[in-house]
Short mmCIF file of C-alpha atoms and ligand atoms in Angstrom, two decimals:
data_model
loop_
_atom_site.label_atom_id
_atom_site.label_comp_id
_atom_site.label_asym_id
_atom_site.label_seq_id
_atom_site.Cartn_x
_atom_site.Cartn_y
_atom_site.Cartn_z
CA UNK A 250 108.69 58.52 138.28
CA UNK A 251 111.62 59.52 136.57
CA UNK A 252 110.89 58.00 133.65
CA UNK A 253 107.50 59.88 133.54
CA UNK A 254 109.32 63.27 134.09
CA UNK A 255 112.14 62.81 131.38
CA UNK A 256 108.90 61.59 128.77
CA UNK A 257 106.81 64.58 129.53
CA UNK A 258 109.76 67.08 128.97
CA UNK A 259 109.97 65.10 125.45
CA UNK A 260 107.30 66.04 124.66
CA UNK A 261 106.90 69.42 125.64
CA UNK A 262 110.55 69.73 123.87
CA UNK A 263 108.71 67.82 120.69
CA UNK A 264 105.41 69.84 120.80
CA UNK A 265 107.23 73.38 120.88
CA UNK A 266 109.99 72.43 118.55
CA UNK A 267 107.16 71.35 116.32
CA UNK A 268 105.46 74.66 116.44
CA UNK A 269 108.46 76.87 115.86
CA UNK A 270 109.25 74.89 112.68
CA UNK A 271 105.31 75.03 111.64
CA UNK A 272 106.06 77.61 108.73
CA UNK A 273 103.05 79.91 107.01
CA UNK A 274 103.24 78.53 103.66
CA UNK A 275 104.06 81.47 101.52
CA UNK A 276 101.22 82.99 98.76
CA UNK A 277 102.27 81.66 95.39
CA UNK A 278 102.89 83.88 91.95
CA UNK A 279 100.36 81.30 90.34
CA UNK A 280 98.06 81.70 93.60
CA UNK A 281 98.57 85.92 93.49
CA UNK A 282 97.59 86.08 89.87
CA UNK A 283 94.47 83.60 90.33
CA UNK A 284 93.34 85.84 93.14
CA UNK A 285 94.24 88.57 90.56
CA UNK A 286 91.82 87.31 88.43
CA UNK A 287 88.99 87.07 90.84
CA UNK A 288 89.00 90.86 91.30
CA UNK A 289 88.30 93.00 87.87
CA UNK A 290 89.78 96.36 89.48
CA UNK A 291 93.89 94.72 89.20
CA UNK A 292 93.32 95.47 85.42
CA UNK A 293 94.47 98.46 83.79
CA UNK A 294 96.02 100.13 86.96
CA UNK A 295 97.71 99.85 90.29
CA UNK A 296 95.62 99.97 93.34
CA UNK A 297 98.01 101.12 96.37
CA UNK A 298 94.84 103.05 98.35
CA UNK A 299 93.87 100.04 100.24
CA UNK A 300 93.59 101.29 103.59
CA UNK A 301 91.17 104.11 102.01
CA UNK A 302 89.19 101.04 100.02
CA UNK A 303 90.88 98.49 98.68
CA UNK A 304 89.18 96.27 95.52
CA UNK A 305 86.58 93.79 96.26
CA UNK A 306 86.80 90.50 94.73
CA UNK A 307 84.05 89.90 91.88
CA UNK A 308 82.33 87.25 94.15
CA UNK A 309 81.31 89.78 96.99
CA UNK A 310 80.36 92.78 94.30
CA UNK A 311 78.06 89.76 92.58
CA UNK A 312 76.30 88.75 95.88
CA UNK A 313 75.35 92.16 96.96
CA UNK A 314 73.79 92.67 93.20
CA UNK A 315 71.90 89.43 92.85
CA UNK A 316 70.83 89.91 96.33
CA UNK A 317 69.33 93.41 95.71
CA UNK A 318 67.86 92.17 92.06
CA UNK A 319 66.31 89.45 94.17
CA UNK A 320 64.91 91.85 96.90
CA UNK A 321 63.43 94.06 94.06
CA UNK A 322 61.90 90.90 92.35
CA UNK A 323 60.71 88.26 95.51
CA UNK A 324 60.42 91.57 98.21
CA UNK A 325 62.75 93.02 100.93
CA UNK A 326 61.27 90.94 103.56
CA UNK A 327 60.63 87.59 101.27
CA UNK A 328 64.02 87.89 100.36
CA UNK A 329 65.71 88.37 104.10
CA UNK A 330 63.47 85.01 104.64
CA UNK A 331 65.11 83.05 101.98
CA UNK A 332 68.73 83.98 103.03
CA UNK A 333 67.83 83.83 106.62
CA UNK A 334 70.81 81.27 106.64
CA UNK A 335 73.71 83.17 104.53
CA UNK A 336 72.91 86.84 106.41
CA UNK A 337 73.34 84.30 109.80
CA UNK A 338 76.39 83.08 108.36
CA UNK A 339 77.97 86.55 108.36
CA UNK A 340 78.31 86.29 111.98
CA UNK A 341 79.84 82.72 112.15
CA UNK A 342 82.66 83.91 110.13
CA UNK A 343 83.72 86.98 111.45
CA UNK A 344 83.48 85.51 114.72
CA UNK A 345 85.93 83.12 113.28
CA UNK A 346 88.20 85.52 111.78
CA UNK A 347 88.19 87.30 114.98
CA UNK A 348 87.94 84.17 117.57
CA UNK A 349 84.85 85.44 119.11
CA UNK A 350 81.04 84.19 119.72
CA UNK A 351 78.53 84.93 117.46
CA UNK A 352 76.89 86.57 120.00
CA UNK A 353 79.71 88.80 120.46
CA UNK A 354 79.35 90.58 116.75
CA UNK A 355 76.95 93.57 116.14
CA UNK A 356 76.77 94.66 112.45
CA UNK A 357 78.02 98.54 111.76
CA UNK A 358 78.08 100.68 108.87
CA UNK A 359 81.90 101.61 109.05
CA UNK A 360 84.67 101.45 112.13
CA UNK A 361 83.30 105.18 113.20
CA UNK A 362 80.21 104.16 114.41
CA UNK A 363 81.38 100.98 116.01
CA UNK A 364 83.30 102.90 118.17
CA UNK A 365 81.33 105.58 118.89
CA UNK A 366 78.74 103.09 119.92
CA UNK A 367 81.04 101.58 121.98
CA UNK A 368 82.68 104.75 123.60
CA UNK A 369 79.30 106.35 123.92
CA UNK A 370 77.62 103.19 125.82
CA UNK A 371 80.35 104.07 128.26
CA UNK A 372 78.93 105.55 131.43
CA UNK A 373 81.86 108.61 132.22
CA UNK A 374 82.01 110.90 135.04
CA UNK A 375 83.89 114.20 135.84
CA UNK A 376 87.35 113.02 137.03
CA UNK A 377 87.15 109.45 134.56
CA UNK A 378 90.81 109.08 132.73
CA UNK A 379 91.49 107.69 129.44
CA UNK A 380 94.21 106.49 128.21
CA UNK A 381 95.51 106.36 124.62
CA UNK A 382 98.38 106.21 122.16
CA UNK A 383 99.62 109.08 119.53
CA UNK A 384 98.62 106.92 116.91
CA UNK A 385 94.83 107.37 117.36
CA UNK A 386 91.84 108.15 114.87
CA UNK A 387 90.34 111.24 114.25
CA UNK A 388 87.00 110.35 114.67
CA UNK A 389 88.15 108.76 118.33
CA UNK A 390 90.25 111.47 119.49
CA UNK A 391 86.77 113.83 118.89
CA UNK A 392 84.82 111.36 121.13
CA UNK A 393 87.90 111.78 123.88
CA UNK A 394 87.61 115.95 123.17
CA UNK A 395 83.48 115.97 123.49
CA UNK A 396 83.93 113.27 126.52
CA UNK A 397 85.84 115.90 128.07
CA UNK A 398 83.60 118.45 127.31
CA UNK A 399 80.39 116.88 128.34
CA UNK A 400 82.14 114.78 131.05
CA UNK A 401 85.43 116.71 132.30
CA UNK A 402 87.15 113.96 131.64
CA UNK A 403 91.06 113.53 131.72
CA UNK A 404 92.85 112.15 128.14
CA UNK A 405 96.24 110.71 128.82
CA UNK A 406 98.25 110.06 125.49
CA UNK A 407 101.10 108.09 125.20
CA UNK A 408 103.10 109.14 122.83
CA UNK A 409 105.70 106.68 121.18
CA UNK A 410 109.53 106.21 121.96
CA UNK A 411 111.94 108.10 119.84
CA UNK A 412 112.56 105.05 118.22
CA UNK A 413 108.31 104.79 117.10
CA UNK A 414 107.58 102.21 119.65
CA UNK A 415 104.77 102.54 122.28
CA UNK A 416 106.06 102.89 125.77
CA UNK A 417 105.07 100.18 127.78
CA UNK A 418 106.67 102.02 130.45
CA UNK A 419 104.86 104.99 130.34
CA UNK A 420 102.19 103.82 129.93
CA UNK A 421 101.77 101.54 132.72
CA UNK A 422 102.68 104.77 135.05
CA UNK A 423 99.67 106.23 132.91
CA UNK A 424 97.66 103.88 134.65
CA UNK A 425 95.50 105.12 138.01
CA UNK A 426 92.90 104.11 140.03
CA UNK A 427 90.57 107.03 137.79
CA UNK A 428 91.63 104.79 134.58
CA UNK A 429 88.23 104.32 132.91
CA UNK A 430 89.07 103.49 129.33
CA UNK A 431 92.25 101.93 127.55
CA UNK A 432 91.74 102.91 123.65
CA UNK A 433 93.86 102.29 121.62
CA UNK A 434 94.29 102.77 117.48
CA UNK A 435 96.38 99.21 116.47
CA UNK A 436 97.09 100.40 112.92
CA UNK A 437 96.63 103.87 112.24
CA UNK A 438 95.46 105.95 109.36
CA UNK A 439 98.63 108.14 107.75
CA UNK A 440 101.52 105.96 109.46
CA UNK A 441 103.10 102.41 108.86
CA UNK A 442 103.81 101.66 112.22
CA UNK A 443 101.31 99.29 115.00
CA UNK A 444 100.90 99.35 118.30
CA UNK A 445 101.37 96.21 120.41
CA UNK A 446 97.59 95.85 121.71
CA UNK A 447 98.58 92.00 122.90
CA UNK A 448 101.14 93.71 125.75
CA UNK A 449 98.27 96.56 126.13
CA UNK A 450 95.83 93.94 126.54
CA UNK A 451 97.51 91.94 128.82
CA UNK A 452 98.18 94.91 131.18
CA UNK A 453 94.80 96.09 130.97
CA UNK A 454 92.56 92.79 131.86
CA UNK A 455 95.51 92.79 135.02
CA UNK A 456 93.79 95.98 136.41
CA UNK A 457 90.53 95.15 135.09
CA UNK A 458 90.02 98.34 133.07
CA UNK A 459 87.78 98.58 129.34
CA UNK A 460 89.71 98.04 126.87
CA UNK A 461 88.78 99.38 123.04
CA UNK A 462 90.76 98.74 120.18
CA UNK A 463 90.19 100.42 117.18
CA UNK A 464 91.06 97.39 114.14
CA UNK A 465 90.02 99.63 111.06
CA UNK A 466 92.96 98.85 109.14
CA UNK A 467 93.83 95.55 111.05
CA UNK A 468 91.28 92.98 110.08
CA UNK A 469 91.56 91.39 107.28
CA UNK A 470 95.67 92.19 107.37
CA UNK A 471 96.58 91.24 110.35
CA UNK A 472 95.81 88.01 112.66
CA UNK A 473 93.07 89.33 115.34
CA UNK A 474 92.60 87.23 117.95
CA UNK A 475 90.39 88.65 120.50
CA UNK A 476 90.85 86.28 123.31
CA UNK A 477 94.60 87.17 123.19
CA UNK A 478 94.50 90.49 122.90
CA UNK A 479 92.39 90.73 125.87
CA UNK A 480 90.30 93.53 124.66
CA UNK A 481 86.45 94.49 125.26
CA UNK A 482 85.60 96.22 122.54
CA UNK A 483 86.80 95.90 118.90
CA UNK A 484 85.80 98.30 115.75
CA UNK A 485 86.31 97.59 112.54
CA UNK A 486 85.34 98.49 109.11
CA UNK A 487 84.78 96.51 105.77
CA UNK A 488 85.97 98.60 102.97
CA UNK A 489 89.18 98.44 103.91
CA UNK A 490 91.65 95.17 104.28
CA UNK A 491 88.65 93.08 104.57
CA UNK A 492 88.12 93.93 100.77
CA UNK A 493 84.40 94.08 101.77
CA UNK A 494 81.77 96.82 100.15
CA UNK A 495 81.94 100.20 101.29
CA UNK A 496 79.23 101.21 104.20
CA UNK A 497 80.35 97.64 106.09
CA UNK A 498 81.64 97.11 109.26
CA UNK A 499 81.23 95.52 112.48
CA UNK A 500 81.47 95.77 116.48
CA UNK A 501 82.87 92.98 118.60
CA UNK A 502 81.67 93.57 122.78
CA UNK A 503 83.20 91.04 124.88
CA UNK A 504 79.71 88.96 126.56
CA UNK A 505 80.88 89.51 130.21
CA UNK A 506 81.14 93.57 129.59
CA UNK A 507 77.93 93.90 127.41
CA UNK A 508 75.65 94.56 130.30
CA UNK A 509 77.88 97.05 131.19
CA UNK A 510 77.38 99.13 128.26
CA UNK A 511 74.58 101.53 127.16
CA UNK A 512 73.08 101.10 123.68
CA UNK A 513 72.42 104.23 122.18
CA UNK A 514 69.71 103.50 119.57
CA UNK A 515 67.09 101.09 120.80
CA UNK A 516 64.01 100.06 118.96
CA UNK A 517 62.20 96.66 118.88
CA UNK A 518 65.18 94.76 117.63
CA UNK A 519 67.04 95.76 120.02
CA UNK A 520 64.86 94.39 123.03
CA UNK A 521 63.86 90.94 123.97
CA UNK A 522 60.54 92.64 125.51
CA UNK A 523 58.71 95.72 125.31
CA UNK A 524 56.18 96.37 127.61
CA UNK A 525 54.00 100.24 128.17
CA UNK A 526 56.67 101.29 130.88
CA UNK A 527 59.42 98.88 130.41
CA UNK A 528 61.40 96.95 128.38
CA UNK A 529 64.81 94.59 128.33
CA UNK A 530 67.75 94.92 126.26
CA UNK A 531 68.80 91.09 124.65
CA UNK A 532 71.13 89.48 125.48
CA UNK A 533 73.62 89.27 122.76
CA UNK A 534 75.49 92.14 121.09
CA UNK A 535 73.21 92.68 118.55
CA UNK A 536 71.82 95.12 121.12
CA UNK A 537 73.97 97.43 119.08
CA UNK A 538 72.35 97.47 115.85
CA UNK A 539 68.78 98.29 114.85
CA UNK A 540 65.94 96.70 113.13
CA UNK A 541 66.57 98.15 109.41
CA UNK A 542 69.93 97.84 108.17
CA UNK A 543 71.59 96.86 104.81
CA UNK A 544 70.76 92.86 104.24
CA UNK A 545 72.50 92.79 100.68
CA UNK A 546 75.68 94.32 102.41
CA UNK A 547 75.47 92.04 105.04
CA UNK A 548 75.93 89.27 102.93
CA UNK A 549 78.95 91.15 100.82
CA UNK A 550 80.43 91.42 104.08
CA UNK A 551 80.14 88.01 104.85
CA UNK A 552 81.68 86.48 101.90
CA UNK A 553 84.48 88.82 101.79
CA UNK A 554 85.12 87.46 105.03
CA UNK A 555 84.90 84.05 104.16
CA UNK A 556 87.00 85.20 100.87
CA UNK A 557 89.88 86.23 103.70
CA UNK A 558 89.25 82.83 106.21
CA UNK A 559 89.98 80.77 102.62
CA UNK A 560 93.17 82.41 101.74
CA UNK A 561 94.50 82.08 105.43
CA UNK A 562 95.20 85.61 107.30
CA UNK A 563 98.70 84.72 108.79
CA UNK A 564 99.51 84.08 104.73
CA UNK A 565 97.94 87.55 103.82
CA UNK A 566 99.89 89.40 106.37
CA UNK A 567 103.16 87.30 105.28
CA UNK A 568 102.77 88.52 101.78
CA UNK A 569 101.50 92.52 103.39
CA UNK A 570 104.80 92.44 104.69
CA UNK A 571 107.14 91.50 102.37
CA UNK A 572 105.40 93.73 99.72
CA UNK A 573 105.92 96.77 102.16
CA UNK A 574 109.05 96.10 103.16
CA UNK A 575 109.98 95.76 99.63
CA UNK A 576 108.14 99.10 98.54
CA UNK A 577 110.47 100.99 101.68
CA UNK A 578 113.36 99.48 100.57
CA UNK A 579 113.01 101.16 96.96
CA UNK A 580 111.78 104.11 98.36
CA UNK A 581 114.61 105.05 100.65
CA UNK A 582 116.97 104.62 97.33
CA UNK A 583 115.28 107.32 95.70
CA UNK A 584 116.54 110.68 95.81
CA UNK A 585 114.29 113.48 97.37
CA UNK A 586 112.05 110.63 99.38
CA UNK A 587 111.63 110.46 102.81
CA UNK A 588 109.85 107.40 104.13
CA UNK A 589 108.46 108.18 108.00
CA UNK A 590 107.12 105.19 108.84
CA UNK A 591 109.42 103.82 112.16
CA UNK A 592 108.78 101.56 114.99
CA UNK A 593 109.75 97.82 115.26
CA UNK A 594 106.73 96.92 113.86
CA UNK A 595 105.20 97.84 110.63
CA UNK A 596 102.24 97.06 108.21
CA UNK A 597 100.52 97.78 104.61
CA UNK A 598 100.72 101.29 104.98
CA UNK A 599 103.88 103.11 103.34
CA UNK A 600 104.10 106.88 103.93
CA UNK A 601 106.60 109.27 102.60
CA UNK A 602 106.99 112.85 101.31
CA UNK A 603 108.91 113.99 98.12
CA UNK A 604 111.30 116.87 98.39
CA UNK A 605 109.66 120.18 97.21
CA UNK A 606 106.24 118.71 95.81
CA UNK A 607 102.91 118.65 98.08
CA UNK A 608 101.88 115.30 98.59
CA UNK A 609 98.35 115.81 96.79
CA UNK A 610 100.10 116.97 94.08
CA UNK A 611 102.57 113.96 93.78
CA UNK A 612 98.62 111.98 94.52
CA UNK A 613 97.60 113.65 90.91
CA UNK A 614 100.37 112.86 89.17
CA UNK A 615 100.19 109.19 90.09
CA UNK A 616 96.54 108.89 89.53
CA UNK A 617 97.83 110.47 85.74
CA UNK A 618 99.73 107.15 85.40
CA UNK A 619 96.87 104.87 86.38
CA UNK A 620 98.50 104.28 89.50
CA UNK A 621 96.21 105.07 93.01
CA UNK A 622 97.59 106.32 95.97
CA UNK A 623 95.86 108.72 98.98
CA UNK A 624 97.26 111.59 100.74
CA UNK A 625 97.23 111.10 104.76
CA UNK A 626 96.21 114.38 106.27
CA UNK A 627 96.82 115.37 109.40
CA UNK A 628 93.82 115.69 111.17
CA UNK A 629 93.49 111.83 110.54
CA UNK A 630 96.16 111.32 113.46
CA UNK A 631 96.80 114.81 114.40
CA UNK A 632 99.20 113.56 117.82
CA UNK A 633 101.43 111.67 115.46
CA UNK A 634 101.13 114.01 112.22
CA UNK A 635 101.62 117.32 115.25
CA UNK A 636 104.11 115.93 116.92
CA UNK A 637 106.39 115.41 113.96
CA UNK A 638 105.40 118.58 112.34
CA UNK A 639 103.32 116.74 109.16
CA UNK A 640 100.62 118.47 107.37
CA UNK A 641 100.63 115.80 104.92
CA UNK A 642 101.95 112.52 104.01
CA UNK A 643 101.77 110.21 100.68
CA UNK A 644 100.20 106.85 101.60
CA UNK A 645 100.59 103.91 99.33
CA UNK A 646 98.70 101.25 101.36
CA UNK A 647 99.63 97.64 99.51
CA UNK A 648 97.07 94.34 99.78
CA UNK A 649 98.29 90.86 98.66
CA UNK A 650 96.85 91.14 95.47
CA UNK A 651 99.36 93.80 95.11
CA UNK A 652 103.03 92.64 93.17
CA UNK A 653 106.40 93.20 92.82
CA UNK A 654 105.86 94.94 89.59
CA UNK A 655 103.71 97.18 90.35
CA UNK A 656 105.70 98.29 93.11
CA UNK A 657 108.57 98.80 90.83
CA UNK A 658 106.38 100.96 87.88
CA UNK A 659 105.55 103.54 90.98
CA UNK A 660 109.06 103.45 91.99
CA UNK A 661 109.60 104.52 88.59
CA UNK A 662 107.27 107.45 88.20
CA UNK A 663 108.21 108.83 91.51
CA UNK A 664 112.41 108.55 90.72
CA UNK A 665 111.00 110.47 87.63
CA UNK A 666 109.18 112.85 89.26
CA UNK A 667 112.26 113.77 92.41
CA UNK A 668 114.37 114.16 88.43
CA UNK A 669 111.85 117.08 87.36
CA UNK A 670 111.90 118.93 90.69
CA UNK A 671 115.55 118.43 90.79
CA UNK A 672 115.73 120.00 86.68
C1 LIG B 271 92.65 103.80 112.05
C2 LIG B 271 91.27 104.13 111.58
N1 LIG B 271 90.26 104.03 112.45
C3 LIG B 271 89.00 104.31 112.10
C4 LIG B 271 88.71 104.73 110.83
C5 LIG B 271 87.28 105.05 110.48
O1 LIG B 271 86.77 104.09 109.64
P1 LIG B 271 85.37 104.33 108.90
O2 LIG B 271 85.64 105.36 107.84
O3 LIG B 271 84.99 103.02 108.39
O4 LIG B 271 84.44 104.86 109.91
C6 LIG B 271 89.72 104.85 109.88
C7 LIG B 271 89.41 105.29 108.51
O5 LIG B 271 90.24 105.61 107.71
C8 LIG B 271 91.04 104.54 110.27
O6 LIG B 271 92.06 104.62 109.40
#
């Protein structure tokens, strides 16, 4: 007996020891410039605006064209037919990426409207509370202000510590028996900090409330793992660290919780039978799209997903993160640059002001040297951007195509460009 005991604490001492030491094997300079040459936009200029849109490889820009030559040549329908298989296949993966069913994925045209289909199939009632985090999107934070309108419900934000870290704390005390909806933004738009939707998650399957997570800039940067983040809803969009074409996205609805949602737009897709006075939603989540929708993006979608699942995710967010860290680093050594982004954990997304020159301004000049970054305005995440008194912010958003270099050139146009204000 004691023999048995002291071998099965081996091996639990073996087995964890083991995974501790399993290391995520690090993106090569050979690999980064190979990847580099998959993807004709790294030529010629530095691409920093990748949680606007970042560049698609050349492998998902040629799908969607061959498959839209073919659909003009064989016919749209003809054509669906013969890649009945591949558009399938977009499912498989990004319920792979995202550790879901393939019966959990419903195919949107951006992250807006797979939220608002989610939030909307939500059935609210005067009184109804919903909680969320400073941090949140624009277009979400509208659905919370009409849902109040409409509803009278109650919008509890929780704003972050003054260190930039969501209070756990607080936000459990948030939590009442009127608690209808937990949504939360994980990355947001104009800030580099996240927001730990694992501990969220956790908290909210314990009291059994919905839980939405908005994954716009998460997916395709960040490991997603549904099952452990515990959520019910999940929107995401393509364009963005997914490197997938623009007008792509896609909702993930939890099977047990599907029922429990409204779909807004229903046609003969979206039933499994129609009859003169009745009919029956089907059973999977594709309840949320409708008949027509964009087959050759579809496909894009699916092999830029595929493009991701073949690199490895955890060794995409490795490299995200040293290139950002890297980026702050220079940053805070430059004269007349303040970096905001705070909070123990942070991503892609670099923000920062310069000293005396608007950030669209310092946007134009960069764009002068071949070199692409966005301005983050307010009204993207007006809690965080109101609360800390920001109209505006520079965002240079880095992917792991991006490099070392290029970081350094910006660097170098912007030390040159605190030197002329300073003159
Ligand atoms: C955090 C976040 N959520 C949602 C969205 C909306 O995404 P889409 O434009 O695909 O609707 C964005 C877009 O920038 C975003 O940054």
């Amino acid at each position: 007996m004691m023999f048995v005991s002291v071998l099965i604490l081996l091996i639990v001492y073996f087995v964890l020891h083991k995974s501790l030491q399993m290391e995520i094997k690090a993106l090569t300079e050979l690999e980064i410039q190979n990847l580099r040459q998959e993807t004709k936009g790294t030529v010629g200029k530095i691409h920093f605006n990748n949680a606007g849109a970042s560049l698609p490889p050349d492998v998902v820009v040629e799908t969607v064209i061959s498959y839209l030559q073919e659909e003009a040549t064989l016919g749209g329908y003809e054509t669906e037919f013969k890649y009945k298989e591949q558009l399938e296949n977009t499912y498989v993966s990004i319920a792979r990426l995202i550790n879901a069913g393939k019966d959990e994925i419903a195919i949107a045209e951006n992250a807006s409207t797979a939220w608002t289909l989610a939030f909307n199939g939500i059935s609210f009632k005067s009184g109804d509370e919903v909680i969320t985090c400073e941090m949140e999107y624009v277009t979400n934070l509208i659905g919370f202000v009409h849902a109040k309108k409409k509803y009278g419900i109650t919008i509890k934000v929780i704003p972050n510590d003054i260190r930039g870290n969501f209070s756990m704390t607080e936000f459990e005390d948030a939590i009442s028996e009127k608690t209808k909806l937990i949504a939360i933004t994980h990355i947001p738009s104009s800030a580099g900090g996240m927001i730990p939707i694992v501990e969220i998650g956790k908290i909210a399957r314990k009291h059994n409330i919905l839980y939405l997570v908005d994954a716009c800039q998460s997916v395709g940067q960040v490991p997603i793992d549904v099952k452990e983040i515990n959520c019910d809803m999940l929107a995401v969009t393509g364009r963005k660290y997914l490197r997938a074409p623009r007008g792509t996205g896609f909702l993930f609805v939890r099977k047990a919780v599907q029922d429990k949602l409204d779909s807004i737009f229903i046609d003969g897709f979206t039933v499994q039978w129609v009859t003169e006075d009745d009919y029956k939603i089907r059973d999977d989540a594709r309840r949320f799209e409708l008949y027509e929708r964009n087959r050759a993006l579809t496909l894009g979608l699916g092999k830029a997903v595929d493009y991701v699942l073949n690199i490895g995710v955890d060794r995409i967010w490795q490299r995200i993160q040293f290139l950002s860290r890297l980026m702050r680093q220079q940053l805070k050594g430059i004269n007349g640059i303040t970096v905001h982004d705070i909070g123990d954990q942070q991503c892609g997304i670099v923000t920062f002001s310069v000293n005396g020159i608007e950030s669209a301004l310092i946007k134009n000049e960069l764009a002068e040297k071949q070199i692409n970054v966005s301005v983050g305005l307010a009204k993207s995440t007006l809690y965080y951007m109101n609360k800390n008194h920001l109209t505006a912010v520079v965002r240079a958003s880095l992917h792991y195509y991006n490099t070392e270099e290029e970081i350094k050139l910006c660097c170098k146009e912007l030390v040159l460009l605190c030197k002329e204000v300073e003159n």
